[in-house]
Short mmCIF file of C-alpha atoms in Angstrom, two decimals:
data_model
loop_
_atom_site.label_atom_id
_atom_site.label_comp_id
_atom_site.label_asym_id
_atom_site.label_seq_id
_atom_site.Cartn_x
_atom_site.Cartn_y
_atom_site.Cartn_z
CA MET A 1 113.51 71.53 101.36
CA SER A 2 110.16 70.09 100.33
CA ALA A 3 106.84 71.87 99.89
CA PHE A 4 103.74 70.97 101.85
CA ARG A 5 100.19 72.17 101.18
CA PRO A 6 97.11 71.17 103.19
CA PRO A 7 93.75 71.38 101.43
CA THR A 8 92.63 74.82 100.27
CA LEU A 9 89.38 75.82 101.94
CA ALA A 10 88.41 78.20 99.06
CA ALA A 11 89.28 81.85 98.60
CA ILE A 12 87.16 84.44 100.36
CA PRO A 13 85.20 86.34 97.71
CA ALA A 14 85.35 90.11 97.47
CA LEU A 15 82.39 90.47 99.83
CA GLY A 16 83.75 87.82 102.19
CA ILE A 17 81.61 84.68 102.23
CA ALA A 18 84.05 81.79 102.73
CA ALA A 19 87.66 81.37 103.92
CA LEU A 20 91.09 80.73 102.48
CA LEU A 21 93.83 78.54 103.89
CA VAL A 22 96.90 77.00 102.32
CA ALA A 23 100.33 76.21 103.76
CA ALA A 24 103.84 74.91 102.99
CA CYS A 25 107.62 75.49 103.30
CA GLY A 26 110.08 78.32 103.64
CA GLY A 27 112.33 81.33 102.63
CA GLY A 28 112.79 85.03 101.95
CA GLY A 29 114.07 88.02 103.90
CA ALA A 30 112.12 90.74 105.62
CA SER A 31 112.55 94.15 107.25
CA TYR A 32 109.13 94.66 108.80
CA PRO A 33 108.04 95.43 112.38
CA ASP A 34 107.30 91.77 113.06
CA SER A 35 110.48 90.32 111.52
CA SER A 36 112.33 89.61 114.78
CA ASP A 37 109.23 87.96 116.26
CA VAL A 38 108.86 85.80 113.14
CA THR A 39 112.53 84.81 113.28
CA SER A 40 112.18 83.82 116.94
CA ALA A 41 109.01 81.81 116.26
CA GLN A 42 110.70 80.11 113.31
CA ALA A 43 113.58 79.06 115.56
CA ALA A 44 111.11 77.48 117.98
CA TRP A 45 109.42 75.65 115.08
CA CYS A 46 112.83 74.31 114.03
CA GLN A 47 113.67 73.17 117.55
CA GLY A 48 110.33 71.35 117.63
CA LEU A 49 111.15 69.52 114.40
CA ALA A 50 114.62 68.69 115.70
CA LYS A 51 113.15 67.28 118.90
CA LEU A 52 110.68 65.13 116.97
CA ASN A 53 113.55 63.87 114.81
CA GLY A 54 115.31 62.75 117.97
CA SER A 55 118.54 64.61 117.15
CA GLY A 56 117.99 67.84 119.06
CA ASP A 57 120.67 70.46 118.35
CA ALA A 58 122.58 67.89 116.26
CA TRP A 59 119.76 67.66 113.67
CA GLU A 60 121.35 68.04 110.24
CA HIS A 61 118.63 70.39 108.97
CA LEU A 62 118.54 72.71 111.98
CA GLY A 63 120.72 75.43 110.45
CA ALA A 64 118.81 75.50 107.19
CA CYS A 65 115.52 75.59 109.05
CA LYS A 66 116.54 78.48 111.30
CA GLY A 67 117.98 80.31 108.30
CA ALA A 68 114.67 80.18 106.44
CA TYR A 69 112.26 83.11 106.72
CA PRO A 70 108.73 81.76 106.23
CA THR A 71 105.67 83.72 105.15
CA ALA A 72 103.77 82.67 108.29
CA SER A 73 103.17 85.12 111.10
CA ALA A 74 104.83 84.59 114.47
CA ALA A 75 101.44 83.81 116.04
CA TYR A 76 100.69 81.16 113.43
CA LEU A 77 104.15 79.62 113.81
CA ARG A 78 103.85 79.48 117.60
CA GLY A 79 100.40 77.91 117.42
CA MET A 80 101.43 75.34 114.85
CA THR A 81 104.61 74.48 116.76
CA LYS A 82 102.65 73.78 119.93
CA CYS A 83 99.91 71.78 118.22
CA PHE A 84 102.07 69.88 115.70
CA THR A 85 104.65 68.71 118.23
CA ALA A 86 102.04 67.79 120.84
CA ARG A 87 99.98 65.74 118.39
CA HIS A 88 103.07 64.07 116.95
CA GLU A 89 104.41 63.14 120.37
CA ALA A 90 101.03 61.88 121.55
CA ALA A 91 100.65 59.61 118.52
CA GLY A 92 104.21 58.30 118.71
CA ALA A 93 104.96 55.62 116.15
CA ASP A 94 101.36 55.80 114.97
CA ALA A 95 101.59 59.49 114.02
CA PRO A 96 99.98 60.27 110.64
CA ASP A 97 101.91 62.11 107.94
CA ASN A 98 102.76 65.77 108.33
CA SER A 99 99.96 66.96 106.05
CA GLN A 100 97.30 65.34 108.19
CA LEU A 101 98.75 66.69 111.42
CA ILE A 102 98.96 70.22 110.02
CA THR A 103 95.41 70.03 108.68
CA GLU A 104 94.18 68.88 112.08
CA CYS A 105 95.96 71.79 113.79
CA ASN A 106 94.87 74.60 111.45
CA ASP A 107 91.35 75.16 112.75
CA GLY A 108 92.33 75.38 116.38
CA VAL A 109 95.30 77.64 115.71
CA THR A 110 93.40 80.15 113.57
CA VAL A 111 90.50 80.32 116.03
CA GLU A 112 92.89 81.32 118.79
CA MET A 113 94.69 84.01 116.76
CA GLY A 114 93.73 87.67 116.46
CA ALA A 115 92.67 89.07 113.10
CA ASP A 116 94.55 92.35 113.32
CA GLY A 117 98.30 92.62 113.00
CA PRO A 118 101.06 94.18 110.87
CA GLY A 119 99.96 94.29 107.24
CA SER A 120 96.33 93.35 107.86
CA GLU A 121 94.83 96.73 106.98
CA GLU A 122 96.95 96.95 103.83
CA VAL A 123 95.83 93.61 102.43
CA ILE A 124 92.15 94.19 103.25
CA ALA A 125 92.30 97.62 101.60
CA ALA A 126 93.91 96.08 98.52
CA ARG A 127 91.25 93.37 98.31
CA CYS A 128 88.45 95.89 98.55
CA GLN A 129 89.99 98.35 96.12
CA ARG A 130 90.36 95.50 93.66
CA ALA A 131 86.73 94.52 94.20
CA ALA A 132 85.63 98.07 93.37
CA ARG A 133 87.89 98.11 90.30
CA CYS A 134 87.12 94.67 88.93
CA GLU A 135 83.60 93.68 89.97
CA GLU A 136 80.33 95.29 88.99
CA GLU A 137 78.16 96.77 91.73
CA VAL A 138 80.82 96.26 94.40
CA SER A 139 82.18 99.30 96.21
CA ALA A 140 85.26 99.38 98.38
CA ALA A 141 83.10 100.52 101.30
CA ASP A 142 80.64 97.62 100.90
CA CYS A 143 83.54 95.18 100.66
CA LYS A 144 85.13 96.57 103.83
CA THR A 145 81.79 96.28 105.66
CA ALA A 146 81.48 92.64 104.57
CA VAL A 147 85.03 91.85 105.67
CA ASP A 148 84.37 93.49 109.05
CA LYS A 149 81.43 91.09 109.51
CA LEU A 150 83.54 87.98 108.98
CA GLU A 151 84.19 85.77 111.96
CA THR A 152 87.64 86.31 113.44
CA ALA A 153 88.91 82.93 112.21
CA GLN A 154 87.90 83.81 108.64
CA ARG A 155 89.70 87.16 108.80
CA VAL A 156 92.77 85.41 110.21
CA LEU A 157 92.94 83.22 107.12
CA LEU A 158 93.14 86.36 104.97
CA THR A 159 95.45 88.33 107.22
CA THR A 160 97.37 87.24 110.31
CA THR A 161 98.11 83.72 109.13
CA TYR A 162 100.79 85.59 107.16
CA ASN A 163 103.54 87.93 108.34
CA ALA A 164 103.74 91.60 107.35
CA GLY A 165 106.18 91.03 104.50
CA ALA A 166 104.00 88.36 102.93
CA LEU A 167 100.87 90.49 103.32
CA HIS A 168 102.62 93.38 101.59
CA ALA A 169 103.48 91.12 98.64
CA ILE A 170 99.89 89.85 98.48
CA ALA A 171 98.51 93.40 98.62
CA ASP A 172 100.88 94.49 95.87
CA CYS A 173 99.71 91.63 93.65
CA LEU A 174 96.04 92.42 94.29
CA SER A 175 96.63 96.08 93.48
CA SER A 176 98.82 95.71 90.42
CA SER A 177 97.46 92.68 88.57
CA SER A 178 94.82 93.05 85.86
CA CYS A 179 91.13 92.27 86.35
CA THR A 180 90.03 88.85 85.12
CA ASP A 181 86.84 86.96 84.32
CA ASP A 182 87.44 84.84 87.42
CA GLU A 183 88.24 87.22 90.26
CA GLU A 184 88.10 84.51 92.93
CA ALA A 185 90.90 82.65 91.14
CA ALA A 186 92.79 85.91 90.65
CA ARG A 187 92.68 86.68 94.37
CA GLU A 188 93.79 83.17 95.26
CA SER A 189 96.68 83.37 92.80
CA CYS A 190 97.96 86.44 94.66
CA TYR A 191 98.03 84.42 97.89
CA LYS A 192 99.58 81.32 96.33
CA PRO A 193 103.31 82.29 96.43
CA SER A 194 103.05 83.14 100.12
CA SER A 195 100.83 80.19 100.94
CA GLU A 196 103.52 77.88 99.61
CA LYS A 197 106.08 79.14 102.14
CA LEU A 198 104.17 79.15 105.42
CA LEU A 199 105.88 76.23 107.14
CA TRP A 200 109.38 74.83 106.65
CA PHE A 201 110.00 71.11 106.32
CA PRO A 202 113.23 69.40 105.16
#
């Protein structure tokens, strides 16, 4: 399978000023409340790719695709499946490469998603606890207040773009890794492994 990463929009700082978004390809198991929903959404994503390939159920990569467990949430997968396939079909032979199509779909998908879901509270708490631990004059309470004031689409980029298993891994990284001189980069590095497995492509 090959990795795909649209442009990063910049990590949200501890007090929540900007937004983070990165994406790519697949794998990893899960035993979280949303796992069956993610598996179902992944299967629909795979069927969409198979349809675009023109092979349907005979697509040679269908089994591998359905067997992959991405880090994306079910809501993100469903939104991207709908947008990606529709834009690809509408463009036909003139369709741009996958990276451009995904980039074009991201904004609309994240705006339509909710910001609260399995794992969201854990990762926000971890971000804010890290802020209090690693940054001067930043309290966990002030951080949480700032995150609460973010627009829904910005919160989605930190939370429900990812499934519960991925958010747990991100939270664990934020909580366990050492403070650095560049906390924005440190936070983004905790998201990177999950951001590289959002969407599966052969």
